[in-house]
PDB file of C-alpha atoms in Angstrom:
ATOM      1  CA  MET A   1       5.764 124.943-119.195  1.00  0.00           C
ATOM      2  CA  THR A   2       4.778 128.422-120.283  1.00  0.00           C
ATOM      3  CA  LYS A   3       1.772 130.362-119.170  1.00  0.00           C
ATOM      4  CA  THR A   4       0.350 129.878-122.636  1.00  0.00           C
ATOM      5  CA  GLU A   5       0.658 126.227-122.362  1.00  0.00           C
ATOM      6  CA  PHE A   6      -0.817 126.150-118.909  1.00  0.00           C
ATOM      7  CA  SER A   7      -3.706 128.237-120.201  1.00  0.00           C
ATOM      8  CA  ALA A   8      -4.314 125.815-122.987  1.00  0.00           C
ATOM      9  CA  ARG A   9      -4.539 122.843-120.518  1.00  0.00           C
ATOM     10  CA  LEU A  10      -6.908 124.755-118.328  1.00  0.00           C
ATOM     11  CA  LYS A  11      -9.139 125.495-121.432  1.00  0.00           C
ATOM     12  CA  ASN A  12      -8.969 121.706-122.283  1.00  0.00           C
ATOM     13  CA  ALA A  13     -10.050 120.888-118.743  1.00  0.00           C
ATOM     14  CA  CYS A  14     -12.974 123.221-119.055  1.00  0.00           C
ATOM     15  CA  ALA A  15     -13.941 121.868-122.403  1.00  0.00           C
ATOM     16  CA  ALA A  16     -13.957 118.247-120.888  1.00  0.00           C
ATOM     17  CA  VAL A  17     -16.209 119.330-118.091  1.00  0.00           C
ATOM     18  CA  LEU A  18     -18.529 121.139-120.477  1.00  0.00           C
ATOM     19  CA  SER A  19     -18.798 118.118-122.769  1.00  0.00           C
ATOM     20  CA  ALA A  20     -19.953 116.128-119.670  1.00  0.00           C
ATOM     21  CA  GLN A  21     -22.697 118.480-118.624  1.00  0.00           C
ATOM     22  CA  ASP A  22     -25.615 116.106-119.391  1.00  0.00           C
ATOM     23  CA  GLU A  23     -23.912 113.169-117.762  1.00  0.00           C
ATOM     24  CA  LEU A  24     -23.242 115.254-114.582  1.00  0.00           C
ATOM     25  CA  THR A  25     -26.881 116.433-114.571  1.00  0.00           C
ATOM     26  CA  GLU A  26     -28.153 112.843-114.802  1.00  0.00           C
ATOM     27  CA  ILE A  27     -25.983 111.631-112.030  1.00  0.00           C
ATOM     28  CA  ASP A  28     -26.914 114.547-109.752  1.00  0.00           C
ATOM     29  CA  SER A  29     -30.687 114.064-110.546  1.00  0.00           C
ATOM     30  CA  ARG A  30     -30.611 110.725-108.741  1.00  0.00           C
ATOM     31  CA  PHE A  31     -29.965 111.923-105.225  1.00  0.00           C
ATOM     32  CA  GLY A  32     -29.385 115.717-105.615  1.00  0.00           C
ATOM     33  CA  ASP A  33     -30.819 118.889-107.082  1.00  0.00           C
ATOM     34  CA  ALA A  34     -30.003 117.946-110.741  1.00  0.00           C
ATOM     35  CA  ASP A  35     -28.147 121.296-111.035  1.00  0.00           C
ATOM     36  CA  HIS A  36     -24.548 120.075-110.946  1.00  0.00           C
ATOM     37  CA  GLY A  37     -24.190 119.897-114.700  1.00  0.00           C
ATOM     38  CA  LEU A  38     -25.414 123.521-115.106  1.00  0.00           C
ATOM     39  CA  THR A  39     -23.219 124.690-112.137  1.00  0.00           C
ATOM     40  CA  MET A  40     -20.100 123.031-113.485  1.00  0.00           C
ATOM     41  CA  ALA A  41     -20.783 124.473-117.098  1.00  0.00           C
ATOM     42  CA  LYS A  42     -20.848 127.859-115.463  1.00  0.00           C
ATOM     43  CA  ILE A  43     -17.619 127.264-113.527  1.00  0.00           C
ATOM     44  CA  ALA A  44     -15.836 125.834-116.563  1.00  0.00           C
ATOM     45  CA  GLY A  45     -17.014 128.738-118.723  1.00  0.00           C
ATOM     46  CA  ALA A  46     -15.785 131.199-116.167  1.00  0.00           C
ATOM     47  CA  ILE A  47     -12.323 129.563-115.774  1.00  0.00           C
ATOM     48  CA  ALA A  48     -11.874 129.146-119.572  1.00  0.00           C
ATOM     49  CA  HIS A  49     -12.746 132.813-120.104  1.00  0.00           C
ATOM     50  CA  ALA A  50     -10.356 133.971-117.412  1.00  0.00           C
ATOM     51  CA  ALA A  51      -7.580 131.727-118.714  1.00  0.00           C
ATOM     52  CA  ASP A  52      -8.105 133.084-122.283  1.00  0.00           C
ATOM     53  CA  GLN A  53      -8.122 136.735-121.215  1.00  0.00           C
ATOM     54  CA  ALA A  54      -5.491 136.905-118.482  1.00  0.00           C
ATOM     55  CA  GLN A  55      -2.889 139.568-119.032  1.00  0.00           C
ATOM     56  CA  GLY A  56      -0.392 138.820-116.250  1.00  0.00           C
ATOM     57  CA  GLY A  57       1.654 135.874-115.212  1.00  0.00           C
ATOM     58  CA  ILE A  58       0.568 132.347-114.034  1.00  0.00           C
ATOM     59  CA  ARG A  59      -0.485 133.504-110.542  1.00  0.00           C
ATOM     60  CA  SER A  60      -2.421 136.423-112.028  1.00  0.00           C
ATOM     61  CA  MET A  61      -4.237 133.970-114.477  1.00  0.00           C
ATOM     62  CA  LEU A  62      -5.200 131.695-111.619  1.00  0.00           C
ATOM     63  CA  ASP A  63      -6.248 134.504-109.532  1.00  0.00           C
ATOM     64  CA  ASP A  64      -8.534 135.744-112.291  1.00  0.00           C
ATOM     65  CA  ALA A  65      -9.984 132.307-112.618  1.00  0.00           C
ATOM     66  CA  ALA A  66     -10.747 132.168-108.877  1.00  0.00           C
ATOM     67  CA  MET A  67     -12.403 135.660-108.929  1.00  0.00           C
ATOM     68  CA  ALA A  68     -14.414 134.702-112.072  1.00  0.00           C
ATOM     69  CA  VAL A  69     -15.803 131.592-110.200  1.00  0.00           C
ATOM     70  CA  MET A  70     -16.460 133.571-107.036  1.00  0.00           C
ATOM     71  CA  ALA A  71     -18.715 135.963-108.930  1.00  0.00           C
ATOM     72  CA  LEU A  72     -21.021 133.109-110.107  1.00  0.00           C
ATOM     73  CA  ASN A  73     -24.418 132.285-108.654  1.00  0.00           C
ATOM     74  CA  GLY A  74     -24.665 128.609-108.391  1.00  0.00           C
ATOM     75  CA  GLY A  75     -24.771 125.486-106.347  1.00  0.00           C
ATOM     76  CA  SER A  76     -22.516 124.247-103.614  1.00  0.00           C
ATOM     77  CA  ALA A  77     -19.680 123.666-106.077  1.00  0.00           C
ATOM     78  CA  VAL A  78     -19.092 127.369-106.642  1.00  0.00           C
ATOM     79  CA  PRO A  79     -17.376 128.264-103.252  1.00  0.00           C
ATOM     80  CA  LEU A  80     -15.532 124.885-103.353  1.00  0.00           C
ATOM     81  CA  TRP A  81     -14.042 125.487-106.762  1.00  0.00           C
ATOM     82  CA  ASN A  82     -13.248 129.197-105.797  1.00  0.00           C
ATOM     83  CA  THR A  83     -11.361 128.058-102.773  1.00  0.00           C
ATOM     84  CA  TRP A  84      -9.440 125.473-104.680  1.00  0.00           C
ATOM     85  CA  LEU A  85      -8.454 127.914-107.510  1.00  0.00           C
ATOM     86  CA  ASP A  86      -7.543 130.545-104.842  1.00  0.00           C
ATOM     87  CA  GLY A  87      -5.302 127.969-103.311  1.00  0.00           C
ATOM     88  CA  MET A  88      -3.745 127.225-106.613  1.00  0.00           C
ATOM     89  CA  GLN A  89      -2.878 130.861-107.215  1.00  0.00           C
ATOM     90  CA  GLU A  90      -1.388 131.258-103.754  1.00  0.00           C
ATOM     91  CA  GLY A  91       1.058 128.438-104.697  1.00  0.00           C
ATOM     92  CA  ALA A  92       1.755 129.694-108.191  1.00  0.00           C
ATOM     93  CA  PRO A  93       4.752 131.682-109.495  1.00  0.00           C
ATOM     94  CA  GLU A  94       4.166 135.247-110.594  1.00  0.00           C
ATOM     95  CA  GLY A  95       6.037 134.803-113.854  1.00  0.00           C
ATOM     96  CA  ASP A  96       5.242 133.002-117.203  1.00  0.00           C
ATOM     97  CA  GLU A  97       7.061 129.724-116.588  1.00  0.00           C
ATOM     98  CA  ILE A  98       6.268 126.738-114.257  1.00  0.00           C
ATOM     99  CA  GLY A  99       7.950 123.420-113.915  1.00  0.00           C
ATOM    100  CA  VAL A 100       7.140 120.064-112.181  1.00  0.00           C
ATOM    101  CA  ALA A 101       8.276 121.554-108.775  1.00  0.00           C
ATOM    102  CA  GLY A 102       6.026 124.608-109.312  1.00  0.00           C
ATOM    103  CA  LEU A 103       3.032 122.466-110.210  1.00  0.00           C
ATOM    104  CA  LYS A 104       3.458 120.374-107.216  1.00  0.00           C
ATOM    105  CA  ALA A 105       3.361 123.551-105.088  1.00  0.00           C
ATOM    106  CA  VAL A 106       0.223 124.795-106.837  1.00  0.00           C
ATOM    107  CA  PHE A 107      -1.788 121.597-106.325  1.00  0.00           C
ATOM    108  CA  ALA A 108      -0.550 121.051-102.741  1.00  0.00           C
ATOM    109  CA  LYS A 109      -1.492 124.551-101.698  1.00  0.00           C
ATOM    110  CA  ALA A 110      -4.853 124.185-103.472  1.00  0.00           C
ATOM    111  CA  LEU A 111      -5.666 120.996-101.655  1.00  0.00           C
ATOM    112  CA  GLU A 112      -4.534 122.510 -98.389  1.00  0.00           C
ATOM    113  CA  GLU A 113      -6.983 125.422 -98.757  1.00  0.00           C
ATOM    114  CA  LEU A 114      -9.841 123.236 -99.781  1.00  0.00           C
ATOM    115  CA  ASN A 115      -9.248 120.705 -96.970  1.00  0.00           C
ATOM    116  CA  ASP A 116      -9.426 123.496 -94.475  1.00  0.00           C
ATOM    117  CA  MET A 117     -12.856 124.550 -95.915  1.00  0.00           C
ATOM    118  CA  SER A 118     -14.457 121.280 -96.924  1.00  0.00           C
ATOM    119  CA  GLY A 119     -13.351 118.748 -94.196  1.00  0.00           C
ATOM    120  CA  ALA A 120     -14.453 115.960 -96.526  1.00  0.00           C
ATOM    121  CA  LYS A 121     -12.165 112.885 -96.891  1.00  0.00           C
ATOM    122  CA  VAL A 122     -11.947 110.078 -99.371  1.00  0.00           C
ATOM    123  CA  GLY A 123     -15.010 107.817 -98.826  1.00  0.00           C
ATOM    124  CA  ASP A 124     -17.357 110.672 -97.896  1.00  0.00           C
ATOM    125  CA  LYS A 125     -18.609 110.725-101.627  1.00  0.00           C
ATOM    126  CA  THR A 126     -17.653 114.199-102.571  1.00  0.00           C
ATOM    127  CA  MET A 127     -15.452 115.889-105.134  1.00  0.00           C
ATOM    128  CA  MET A 128     -12.593 115.050-102.764  1.00  0.00           C
ATOM    129  CA  ASP A 129     -12.815 111.414-103.782  1.00  0.00           C
ATOM    130  CA  ALA A 130     -11.256 112.409-107.055  1.00  0.00           C
ATOM    131  CA  LEU A 131      -9.179 115.523-105.877  1.00  0.00           C
ATOM    132  CA  ILE A 132      -7.335 113.959-103.020  1.00  0.00           C
ATOM    133  CA  PRO A 133      -6.053 110.957-104.961  1.00  0.00           C
ATOM    134  CA  ALA A 134      -5.143 113.256-107.915  1.00  0.00           C
ATOM    135  CA  SER A 135      -3.271 115.615-105.551  1.00  0.00           C
ATOM    136  CA  GLN A 136      -1.436 112.792-103.853  1.00  0.00           C
ATOM    137  CA  ALA A 137      -0.373 111.353-107.243  1.00  0.00           C
ATOM    138  CA  ILE A 138       1.089 114.813-108.144  1.00  0.00           C
ATOM    139  CA  ALA A 139       2.885 115.016-104.841  1.00  0.00           C
ATOM    140  CA  ALA A 140       4.320 111.465-105.339  1.00  0.00           C
ATOM    141  CA  TYR A 141       5.274 112.051-109.015  1.00  0.00           C
ATOM    142  CA  GLU A 142       9.066 111.528-109.429  1.00  0.00           C
ATOM    143  CA  GLY A 143       9.322 112.308-113.205  1.00  0.00           C
ATOM    144  CA  THR A 144      10.669 115.440-114.883  1.00  0.00           C
ATOM    145  CA  GLY A 145       7.938 116.078-117.427  1.00  0.00           C
ATOM    146  CA  GLU A 146       4.593 118.047-116.891  1.00  0.00           C
ATOM    147  CA  ASP A 147       2.871 115.553-119.318  1.00  0.00           C
ATOM    148  CA  GLY A 148       3.574 112.593-117.041  1.00  0.00           C
ATOM    149  CA  LEU A 149       2.508 114.585-113.917  1.00  0.00           C
ATOM    150  CA  PHE A 150      -0.891 115.403-115.474  1.00  0.00           C
ATOM    151  CA  GLN A 151      -1.276 111.913-116.640  1.00  0.00           C
ATOM    152  CA  VAL A 152      -0.915 110.239-113.273  1.00  0.00           C
ATOM    153  CA  ALA A 153      -3.275 112.935-111.746  1.00  0.00           C
ATOM    154  CA  ALA A 154      -5.845 112.168-114.334  1.00  0.00           C
ATOM    155  CA  GLN A 155      -5.659 108.403-113.703  1.00  0.00           C
ATOM    156  CA  ALA A 156      -5.849 108.831-109.989  1.00  0.00           C
ATOM    157  CA  ALA A 157      -8.853 111.204-110.351  1.00  0.00           C
ATOM    158  CA  ALA A 158     -10.613 108.755-112.649  1.00  0.00           C
ATOM    159  CA  GLN A 159     -10.021 105.917-110.336  1.00  0.00           C
ATOM    160  CA  GLY A 160     -11.321 108.047-107.404  1.00  0.00           C
ATOM    161  CA  ALA A 161     -14.391 109.040-109.171  1.00  0.00           C
ATOM    162  CA  GLU A 162     -15.036 105.298-109.972  1.00  0.00           C
ATOM    163  CA  ASP A 163     -14.431 104.295-106.448  1.00  0.00           C
ATOM    164  CA  SER A 164     -16.998 106.883-105.234  1.00  0.00           C
ATOM    165  CA  LYS A 165     -19.702 104.432-106.436  1.00  0.00           C
ATOM    166  CA  GLN A 166     -18.936 102.290-103.442  1.00  0.00           C
ATOM    167  CA  PHE A 167     -19.362 104.938-100.853  1.00  0.00           C
ATOM    168  CA  VAL A 168     -22.467 106.247 -98.921  1.00  0.00           C
ATOM    169  CA  SER A 169     -23.011 109.977 -99.173  1.00  0.00           C
ATOM    170  CA  LYS A 170     -22.157 111.856 -96.094  1.00  0.00           C
ATOM    171  CA  PHE A 171     -22.633 115.500 -97.291  1.00  0.00           C
ATOM    172  CA  GLY A 172     -25.401 117.479 -98.899  1.00  0.00           C
ATOM    173  CA  ARG A 173     -28.733 116.449 -99.999  1.00  0.00           C
ATOM    174  CA  ALA A 174     -27.717 112.888-101.066  1.00  0.00           C
ATOM    175  CA  LYS A 175     -26.784 112.337 -97.371  1.00  0.00           C
ATOM    176  CA  SER A 176     -30.415 111.638 -96.588  1.00  0.00           C
ATOM    177  CA  TYR A 177     -30.542 108.656 -99.085  1.00  0.00           C
ATOM    178  CA  GLY A 178     -27.937 106.745 -97.128  1.00  0.00           C
ATOM    179  CA  ALA A 179     -27.011 103.462 -98.526  1.00  0.00           C
ATOM    180  CA  ARG A 180     -29.189 103.924-101.632  1.00  0.00           C
ATOM    181  CA  THR A 181     -26.432 106.084-102.938  1.00  0.00           C
ATOM    182  CA  ILE A 182     -24.194 103.168-103.283  1.00  0.00           C
ATOM    183  CA  GLY A 183     -23.737 102.232-106.929  1.00  0.00           C
ATOM    184  CA  THR A 184     -23.913 105.890-108.191  1.00  0.00           C
ATOM    185  CA  PRO A 185     -20.755 107.902-108.385  1.00  0.00           C
ATOM    186  CA  ASP A 186     -20.494 111.351-106.861  1.00  0.00           C
ATOM    187  CA  ALA A 187     -21.171 114.066-109.424  1.00  0.00           C
ATOM    188  CA  GLY A 188     -18.531 116.259-107.938  1.00  0.00           C
ATOM    189  CA  ALA A 189     -15.876 113.578-108.160  1.00  0.00           C
ATOM    190  CA  VAL A 190     -16.833 112.791-111.736  1.00  0.00           C
ATOM    191  CA  SER A 191     -16.644 116.542-112.767  1.00  0.00           C
ATOM    192  CA  MET A 192     -13.280 116.868-110.919  1.00  0.00           C
ATOM    193  CA  SER A 193     -12.185 113.708-112.807  1.00  0.00           C
ATOM    194  CA  TYR A 194     -13.099 115.201-116.164  1.00  0.00           C
ATOM    195  CA  PHE A 195     -11.257 118.363-115.288  1.00  0.00           C
ATOM    196  CA  PHE A 196      -8.026 116.422-114.671  1.00  0.00           C
ATOM    197  CA  GLN A 197      -8.724 114.346-117.899  1.00  0.00           C
ATOM    198  CA  GLY A 198      -8.633 117.753-119.748  1.00  0.00           C
ATOM    199  CA  LEU A 199      -5.566 119.026-117.972  1.00  0.00           C
ATOM    200  CA  ALA A 200      -3.760 115.884-119.217  1.00  0.00           C
ATOM    201  CA  GLN A 201      -4.351 117.011-122.823  1.00  0.00           C
ATOM    202  CA  ALA A 202      -1.498 119.288-123.904  1.00  0.00           C
TER     203      ALA A 202
END
């Protein structure tokens, strides 16, 4: 996969998040600050712009995306996404080509960095409910094509977001609502799921 193709997938991922802004706001309004849709729109816009304007190779493009997100004023998602993207660039090649092995390295490093910062696990009702299964699906992928890799990641992220409905919130403002959060998915998991759905679109 070329840098141009990776950039197109990133922009598709951002478009998927942007199209879900109202849904994300509605979910977050139930037990949060109702700002997740707006925050994710800012994050998606920053990533898409960076991917579109990047001059260097794949690592440089992802570094630009991380820096663009870091510069935002927003909710708790901003430092989390900045850390995830920063991990991506650390695992990325400097050139303009990346294969399945390279993508596995990118997403493994990204999860490692975010795990160190977040501490959240599957079942805590956070973005990690979608990201961890997606990352595990990428790590376990045995195919040779990037399309298949992103498809299994998107499926795992979607299932993870759906599963988050069953969990009790353990982080953030929603934590105070306890068992009342059961039945509502985590907004961060849903936005992460949309991002992976977009990545799966070539």
